[in-house]
Short mmCIF file of C-alpha atoms in Angstrom, two decimals:
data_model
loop_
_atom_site.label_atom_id
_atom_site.label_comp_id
_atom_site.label_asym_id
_atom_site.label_seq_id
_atom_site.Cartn_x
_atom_site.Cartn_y
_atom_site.Cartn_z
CA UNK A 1131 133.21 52.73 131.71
CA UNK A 1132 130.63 52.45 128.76
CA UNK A 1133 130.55 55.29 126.03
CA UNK A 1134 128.55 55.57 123.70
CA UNK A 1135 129.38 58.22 120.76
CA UNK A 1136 126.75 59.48 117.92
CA UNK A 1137 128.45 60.73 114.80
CA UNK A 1138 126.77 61.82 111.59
CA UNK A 1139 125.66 64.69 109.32
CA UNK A 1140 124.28 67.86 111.43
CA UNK A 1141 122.00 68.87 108.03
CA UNK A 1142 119.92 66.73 105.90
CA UNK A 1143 117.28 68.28 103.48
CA UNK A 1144 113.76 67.42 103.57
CA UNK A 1145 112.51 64.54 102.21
CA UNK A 1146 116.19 62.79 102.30
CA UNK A 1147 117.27 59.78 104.77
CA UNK A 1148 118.78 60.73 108.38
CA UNK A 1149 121.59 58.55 108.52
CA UNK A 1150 123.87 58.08 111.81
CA UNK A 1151 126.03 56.21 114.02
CA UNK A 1152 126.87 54.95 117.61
CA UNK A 1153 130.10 53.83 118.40
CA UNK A 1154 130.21 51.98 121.23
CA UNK A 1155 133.26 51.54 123.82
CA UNK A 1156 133.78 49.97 127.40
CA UNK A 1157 131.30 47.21 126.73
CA UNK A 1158 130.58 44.73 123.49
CA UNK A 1159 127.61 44.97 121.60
CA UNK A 1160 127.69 41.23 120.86
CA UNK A 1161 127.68 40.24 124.48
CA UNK A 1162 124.26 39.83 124.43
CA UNK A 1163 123.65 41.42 127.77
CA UNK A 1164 121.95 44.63 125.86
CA UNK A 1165 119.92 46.10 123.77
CA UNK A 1166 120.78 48.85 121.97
CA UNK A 1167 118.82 52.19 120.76
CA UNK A 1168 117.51 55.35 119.93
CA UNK A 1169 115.85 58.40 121.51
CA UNK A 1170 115.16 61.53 119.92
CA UNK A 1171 114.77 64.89 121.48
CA UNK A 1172 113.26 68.15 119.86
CA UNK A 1173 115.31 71.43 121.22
CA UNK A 1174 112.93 72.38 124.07
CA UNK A 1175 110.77 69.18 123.92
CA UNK A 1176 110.60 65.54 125.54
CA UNK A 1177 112.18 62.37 124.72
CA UNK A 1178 111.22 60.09 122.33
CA UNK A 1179 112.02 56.51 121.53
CA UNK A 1180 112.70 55.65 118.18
CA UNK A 1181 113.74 51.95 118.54
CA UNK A 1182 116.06 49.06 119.67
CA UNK A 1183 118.47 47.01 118.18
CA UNK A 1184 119.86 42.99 119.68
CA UNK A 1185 123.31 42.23 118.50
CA UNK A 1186 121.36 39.42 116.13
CA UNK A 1187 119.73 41.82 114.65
CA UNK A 1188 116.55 41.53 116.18
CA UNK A 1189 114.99 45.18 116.51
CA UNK A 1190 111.94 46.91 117.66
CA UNK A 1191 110.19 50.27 116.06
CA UNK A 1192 108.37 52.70 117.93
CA UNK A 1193 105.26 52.55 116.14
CA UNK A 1194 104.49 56.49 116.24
CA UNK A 1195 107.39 56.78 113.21
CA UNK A 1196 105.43 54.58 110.65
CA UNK A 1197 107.55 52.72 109.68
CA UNK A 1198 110.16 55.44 108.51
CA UNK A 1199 112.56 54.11 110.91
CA UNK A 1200 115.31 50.68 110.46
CA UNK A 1201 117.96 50.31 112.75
CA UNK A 1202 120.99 47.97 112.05
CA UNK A 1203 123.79 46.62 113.56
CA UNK A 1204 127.95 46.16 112.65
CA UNK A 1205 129.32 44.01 115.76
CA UNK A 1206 132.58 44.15 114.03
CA UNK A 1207 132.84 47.47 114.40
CA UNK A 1208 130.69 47.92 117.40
CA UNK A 1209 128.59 49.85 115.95
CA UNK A 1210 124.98 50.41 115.54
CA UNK A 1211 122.92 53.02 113.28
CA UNK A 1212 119.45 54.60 112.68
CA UNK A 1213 118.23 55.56 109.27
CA UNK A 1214 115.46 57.64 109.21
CA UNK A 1215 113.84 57.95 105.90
CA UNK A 1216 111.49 60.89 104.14
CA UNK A 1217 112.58 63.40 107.12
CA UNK A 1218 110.41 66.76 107.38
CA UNK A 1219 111.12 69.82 109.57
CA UNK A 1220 109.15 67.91 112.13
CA UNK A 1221 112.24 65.55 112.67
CA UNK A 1222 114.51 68.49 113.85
CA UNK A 1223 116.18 67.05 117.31
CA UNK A 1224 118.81 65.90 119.15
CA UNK A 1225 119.55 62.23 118.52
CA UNK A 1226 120.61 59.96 121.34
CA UNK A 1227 121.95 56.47 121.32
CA UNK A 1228 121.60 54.80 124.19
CA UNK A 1229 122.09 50.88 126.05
CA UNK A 1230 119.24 49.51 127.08
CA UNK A 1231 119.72 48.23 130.95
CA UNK A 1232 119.80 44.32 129.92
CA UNK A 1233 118.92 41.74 126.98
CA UNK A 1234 114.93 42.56 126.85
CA UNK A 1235 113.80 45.14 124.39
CA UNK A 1236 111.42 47.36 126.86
CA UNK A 1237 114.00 47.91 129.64
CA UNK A 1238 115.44 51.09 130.94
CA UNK A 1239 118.25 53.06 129.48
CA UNK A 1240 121.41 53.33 131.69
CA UNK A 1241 123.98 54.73 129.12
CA UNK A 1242 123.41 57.57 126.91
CA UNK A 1243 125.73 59.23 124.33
CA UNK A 1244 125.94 62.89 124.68
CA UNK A 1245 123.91 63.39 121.41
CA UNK A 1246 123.50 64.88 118.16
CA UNK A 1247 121.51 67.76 116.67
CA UNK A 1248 119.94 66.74 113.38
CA UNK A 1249 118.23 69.89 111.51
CA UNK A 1250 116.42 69.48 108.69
CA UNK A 1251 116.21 72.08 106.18
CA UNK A 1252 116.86 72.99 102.57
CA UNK B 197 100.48 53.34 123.53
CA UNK B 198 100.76 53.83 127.18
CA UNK B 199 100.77 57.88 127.97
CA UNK B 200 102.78 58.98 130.88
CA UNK B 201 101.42 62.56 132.23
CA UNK B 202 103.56 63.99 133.95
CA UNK B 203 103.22 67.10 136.56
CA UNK B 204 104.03 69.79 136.95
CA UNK B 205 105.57 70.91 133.88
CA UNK B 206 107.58 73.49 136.06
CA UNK B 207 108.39 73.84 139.60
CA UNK B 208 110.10 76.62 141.38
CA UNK B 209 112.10 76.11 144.58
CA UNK B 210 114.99 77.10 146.73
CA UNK B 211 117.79 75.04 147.89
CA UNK B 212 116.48 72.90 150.57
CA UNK B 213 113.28 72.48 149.55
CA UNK B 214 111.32 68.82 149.29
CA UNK B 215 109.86 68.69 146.20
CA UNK B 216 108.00 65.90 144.35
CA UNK B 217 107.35 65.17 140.57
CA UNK B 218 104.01 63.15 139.67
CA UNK B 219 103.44 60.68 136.94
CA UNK B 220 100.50 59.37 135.88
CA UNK B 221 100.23 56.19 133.62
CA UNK B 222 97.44 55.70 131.12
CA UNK B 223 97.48 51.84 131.25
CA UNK B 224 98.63 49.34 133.98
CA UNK B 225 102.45 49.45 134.06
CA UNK B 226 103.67 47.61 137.10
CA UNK B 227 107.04 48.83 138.85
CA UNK B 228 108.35 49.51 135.03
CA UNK B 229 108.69 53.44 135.85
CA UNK B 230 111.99 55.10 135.56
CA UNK B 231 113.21 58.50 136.23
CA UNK B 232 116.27 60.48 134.54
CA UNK B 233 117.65 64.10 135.19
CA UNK B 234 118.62 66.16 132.17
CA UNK B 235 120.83 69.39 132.58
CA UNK B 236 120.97 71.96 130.13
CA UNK B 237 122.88 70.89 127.06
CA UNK B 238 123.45 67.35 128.16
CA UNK B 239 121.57 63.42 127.77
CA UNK B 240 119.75 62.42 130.12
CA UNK B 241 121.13 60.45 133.53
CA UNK B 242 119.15 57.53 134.98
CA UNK B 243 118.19 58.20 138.46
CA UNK B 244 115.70 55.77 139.29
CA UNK B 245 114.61 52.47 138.46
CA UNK B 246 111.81 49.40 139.34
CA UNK B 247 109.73 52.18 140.66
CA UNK B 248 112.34 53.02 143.51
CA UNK B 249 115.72 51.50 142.69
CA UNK B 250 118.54 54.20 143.02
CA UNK B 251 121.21 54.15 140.12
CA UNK B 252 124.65 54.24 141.18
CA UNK B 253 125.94 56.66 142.69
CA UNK B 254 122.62 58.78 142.99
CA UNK B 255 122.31 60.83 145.97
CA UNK B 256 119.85 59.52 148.82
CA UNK B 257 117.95 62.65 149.04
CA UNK B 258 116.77 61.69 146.13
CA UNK B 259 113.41 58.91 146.01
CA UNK B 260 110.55 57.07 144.41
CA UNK B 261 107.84 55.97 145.34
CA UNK B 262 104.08 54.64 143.64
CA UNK B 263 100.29 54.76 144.49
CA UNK B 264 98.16 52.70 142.01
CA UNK B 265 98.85 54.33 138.47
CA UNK B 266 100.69 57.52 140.08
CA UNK B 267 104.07 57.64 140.25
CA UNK B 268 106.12 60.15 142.21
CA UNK B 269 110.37 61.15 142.33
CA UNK B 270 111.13 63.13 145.77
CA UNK B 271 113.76 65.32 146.30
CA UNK B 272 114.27 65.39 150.26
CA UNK B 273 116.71 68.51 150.39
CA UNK B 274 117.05 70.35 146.96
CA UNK B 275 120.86 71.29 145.99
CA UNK B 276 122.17 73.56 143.67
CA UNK B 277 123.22 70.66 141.39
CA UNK B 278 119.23 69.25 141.43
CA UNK B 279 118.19 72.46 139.74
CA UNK B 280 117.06 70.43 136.40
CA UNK B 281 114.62 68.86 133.93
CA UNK B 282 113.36 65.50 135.17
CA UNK B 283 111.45 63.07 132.90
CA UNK B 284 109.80 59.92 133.77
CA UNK B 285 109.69 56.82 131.34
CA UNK B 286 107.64 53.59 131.34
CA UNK B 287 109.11 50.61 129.65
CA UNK B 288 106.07 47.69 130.34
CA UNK B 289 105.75 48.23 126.27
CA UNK B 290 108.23 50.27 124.81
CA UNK B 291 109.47 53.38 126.05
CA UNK B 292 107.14 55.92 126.24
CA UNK B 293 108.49 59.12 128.31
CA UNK B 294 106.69 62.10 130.52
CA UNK B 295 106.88 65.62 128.95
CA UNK B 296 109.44 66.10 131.80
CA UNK B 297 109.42 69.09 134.95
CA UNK B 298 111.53 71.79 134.68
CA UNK B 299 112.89 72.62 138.29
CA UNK B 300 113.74 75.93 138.93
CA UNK B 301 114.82 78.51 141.38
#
């Protein structure tokens, strides 16, 4: 069974870098049969994709976060993480990591972690 | 970007009801329409993909269907369990996702 696990700081103060991490178990990130990624969720809001990570490397940015958003890898660790840079109140939400359905970027998402909440605030 | 609209933002039913959730696509987006169910307090669960594909596992009351750039999920015989948010997502570029219907008794 895949799981998927987000793990960071709950706080970060504005204008700092949102920093976190998914651990990923019951399937390997550098398979190749996924991409991997991020979608954001504001507490009573929609979903929002942030971007998408290939175990190479490769990634893709929602273009909506101008370019405050860089996603990385760690197949070692099977691991990936979003950094989110210059964060305002606006970037309250619950974090998601999530596998994208196969190896193209702009697929489906069939496994989600049970996500984080991220507040910003001083 | 490609918008999704999505309708209505809330629906109220009772337990047996057929229900349907609309989605309208801004751009041309082929089958690439999927649909996930979001309880209180937890991620999101795919439901539907392809237009019409059924996840794993996912009742068959529950369907979907398309008409040109509309999109629709169908609920044959609401359960207690369906009483959820349900958002639709595109992924022809991206992900872009539906503001999501609340259903409710």
């Amino acid at each position: 069974q895949v799981q998927l696990q987000e793990s960071g700081p709950g706080l970060v103060k504005p204008w700092e870098t949102l920093s976190l991490t998914c651990t990923v178990s019951g399937d390997s990130i550098s398979s190749g049969k996924s991409y991997w990624g991020w979608v954001r969720q504001p507490p009573g809001k929609g979903l929002e994709w942030a971007g998408s990570i290939f175990y190479t490397g490769s990634a893709y940015y929602n273009p909506s976060f101008k370019g405050r958003v860089t996603i990385s890898v760690d197949t070692s660790k099977n691991q990936f993480s979003l950094k989110l840079s210059s964060v305002t109140a606006a970037d309250t939400a619950f974090y998601y990591c999530a596998r994208v359905s196969s190896s193209v970027p702009r697929d489906y998402f069939d496994y989600w972690g049970q996500g984080t909440l991220v507040s910003v605030s001083s | 970007d490609i918008q999704m609209t999505q309708s209505p933002s809330t629906l109220s039913a009772s337990v047996g009801d057929r229900v349907t959730i609309t989605c309208r696509a801004s751009q041309h987006i082929g089958p690439w329409l999927a649909w996930y169910q979001q309880r209180p307090g937890k991620a999101p669960d795919l439901l539907i993909y392809k237009t019409s594909t059924l996840n794993a596992g996912v009742p068959s009351r529950f369907s979907g269907a398309a008409s040109g750039s509309e999109f629709s999920l169908t609920i044959s015989s609401l359960q207690p369990d369906d009483f959820a948010t349900y958002f639709c997502q595109q992924y022809e570029t991206y992900q872009t996702f539906g503001q999501g219907t609340k259903v409710e008794i």
